[in-house]
Short mmCIF file of C-alpha atoms in Angstrom, two decimals:
data_model
loop_
_atom_site.label_atom_id
_atom_site.label_comp_id
_atom_site.label_asym_id
_atom_site.label_seq_id
_atom_site.Cartn_x
_atom_site.Cartn_y
_atom_site.Cartn_z
CA MET A 200 -285.79 19.92 -116.75
CA GLU A 201 -288.18 22.03 -118.62
CA HIS A 202 -288.01 22.86 -122.54
CA HIS A 203 -285.20 25.73 -122.55
CA VAL A 204 -285.19 28.48 -125.53
CA GLU A 205 -281.97 29.92 -127.06
CA TRP A 206 -281.54 33.51 -125.74
CA PHE A 207 -278.14 34.30 -127.17
CA GLN A 208 -275.26 33.24 -129.10
CA PHE A 209 -272.42 34.31 -129.05
CA THR A 210 -268.66 34.09 -130.99
CA LEU A 211 -265.34 34.52 -129.39
CA PRO A 212 -261.86 35.23 -131.09
CA ILE A 213 -260.02 32.34 -132.28
CA ASP A 214 -257.18 32.99 -129.48
CA GLN A 215 -260.09 32.49 -126.49
CA THR A 216 -262.08 29.72 -125.56
CA ILE A 217 -264.46 28.83 -122.53
CA GLY A 218 -265.96 25.18 -121.36
CA PRO A 219 -269.06 24.40 -121.07
CA GLU A 220 -268.59 23.76 -116.96
CA ALA A 221 -267.56 27.57 -116.73
CA LEU A 222 -269.69 28.90 -119.43
CA ARG A 223 -272.77 27.68 -117.70
CA ALA A 224 -271.40 28.78 -114.30
CA LEU A 225 -271.73 32.25 -115.87
CA TRP A 226 -274.69 31.88 -117.85
CA MET A 227 -276.22 30.76 -114.45
CA ARG A 228 -275.37 33.42 -112.52
CA ALA A 229 -276.16 36.57 -115.91
CA CYS A 230 -279.90 35.34 -115.54
CA GLY A 231 -279.95 34.19 -111.44
CA SER A 232 -281.16 30.95 -112.54
CA THR A 233 -279.81 27.16 -112.42
CA ASN A 234 -282.30 25.89 -114.99
CA VAL A 235 -279.75 26.69 -117.82
CA SER A 236 -278.33 24.94 -120.82
CA VAL A 237 -275.07 25.78 -123.30
CA GLN A 238 -274.60 24.94 -126.12
CA ARG A 239 -270.98 25.08 -128.64
CA SER A 240 -272.27 24.34 -132.40
CA SER A 241 -269.78 25.32 -135.74
CA ARG A 242 -270.24 27.87 -138.09
CA THR A 243 -268.77 28.73 -141.36
CA VAL A 244 -268.58 32.72 -140.87
CA LEU A 245 -266.58 34.67 -143.42
CA GLY A 246 -265.34 31.07 -144.66
CA GLN A 247 -264.10 29.76 -141.97
CA ARG A 248 -265.32 26.90 -139.17
CA THR A 249 -265.70 29.31 -135.85
CA PRO A 250 -266.80 27.82 -132.91
CA VAL A 251 -270.35 29.37 -131.46
CA TYR A 252 -271.67 29.54 -128.29
CA SER A 253 -275.64 29.74 -127.30
CA LEU A 254 -277.08 30.19 -124.05
CA ARG A 255 -280.63 28.17 -123.49
CA ALA A 256 -282.89 28.98 -120.62
CA SER A 257 -286.91 28.39 -119.73
CA PRO A 258 -288.58 30.35 -122.32
CA ARG A 259 -290.49 32.54 -119.52
CA LEU A 260 -286.76 33.70 -118.42
CA ALA A 261 -288.04 37.53 -116.98
CA GLY A 262 -285.87 40.76 -116.86
CA LEU A 263 -284.09 40.18 -120.59
CA PRO A 264 -282.25 43.54 -120.64
CA LEU A 265 -280.78 43.35 -117.32
CA VAL A 266 -280.49 39.29 -117.64
CA GLU A 267 -278.02 40.74 -121.01
CA SER A 268 -276.49 43.52 -118.90
CA ARG A 269 -275.11 41.30 -116.54
CA LEU A 270 -274.73 38.66 -119.22
CA ARG A 271 -272.00 41.44 -120.62
CA HIS A 272 -270.53 42.77 -117.57
CA LEU A 273 -269.54 38.98 -116.98
CA MET A 274 -267.52 38.02 -120.26
CA LEU A 275 -265.76 41.31 -119.64
CA GLU A 276 -265.27 40.51 -116.08
CA ALA A 277 -264.02 36.84 -117.47
CA ARG A 278 -261.62 38.78 -120.30
CA LEU A 279 -263.77 37.22 -122.84
CA ASN A 280 -263.61 39.53 -126.22
CA SER A 281 -267.06 37.95 -127.49
CA LYS A 282 -269.79 39.10 -129.87
CA ILE A 283 -273.26 38.79 -128.01
CA SER A 284 -276.37 38.58 -130.48
CA ALA A 285 -280.08 38.53 -128.75
CA ILE A 286 -282.43 35.87 -130.16
CA ALA A 287 -285.32 37.94 -131.12
CA ARG A 288 -288.81 36.50 -129.71
#
């Protein structure tokens, strides 16, 4: 497996979560590749510990605007009220 870079991060409301397998499947669909990885970490946001999900893929991931559009659509379809941030490259 090649080295992955982080392309997106997102948070979910406190009453929502997504497991690693489901998140990886969603991310694979969004970027059209199986060469992906996902990660969940915890950060303090506004004084509260919050899970932050990271979506990683090849540094050569192409068609980023389309990938982001599909990701946002799939999140809505999954009824995940996410706040997505693209990581600037």
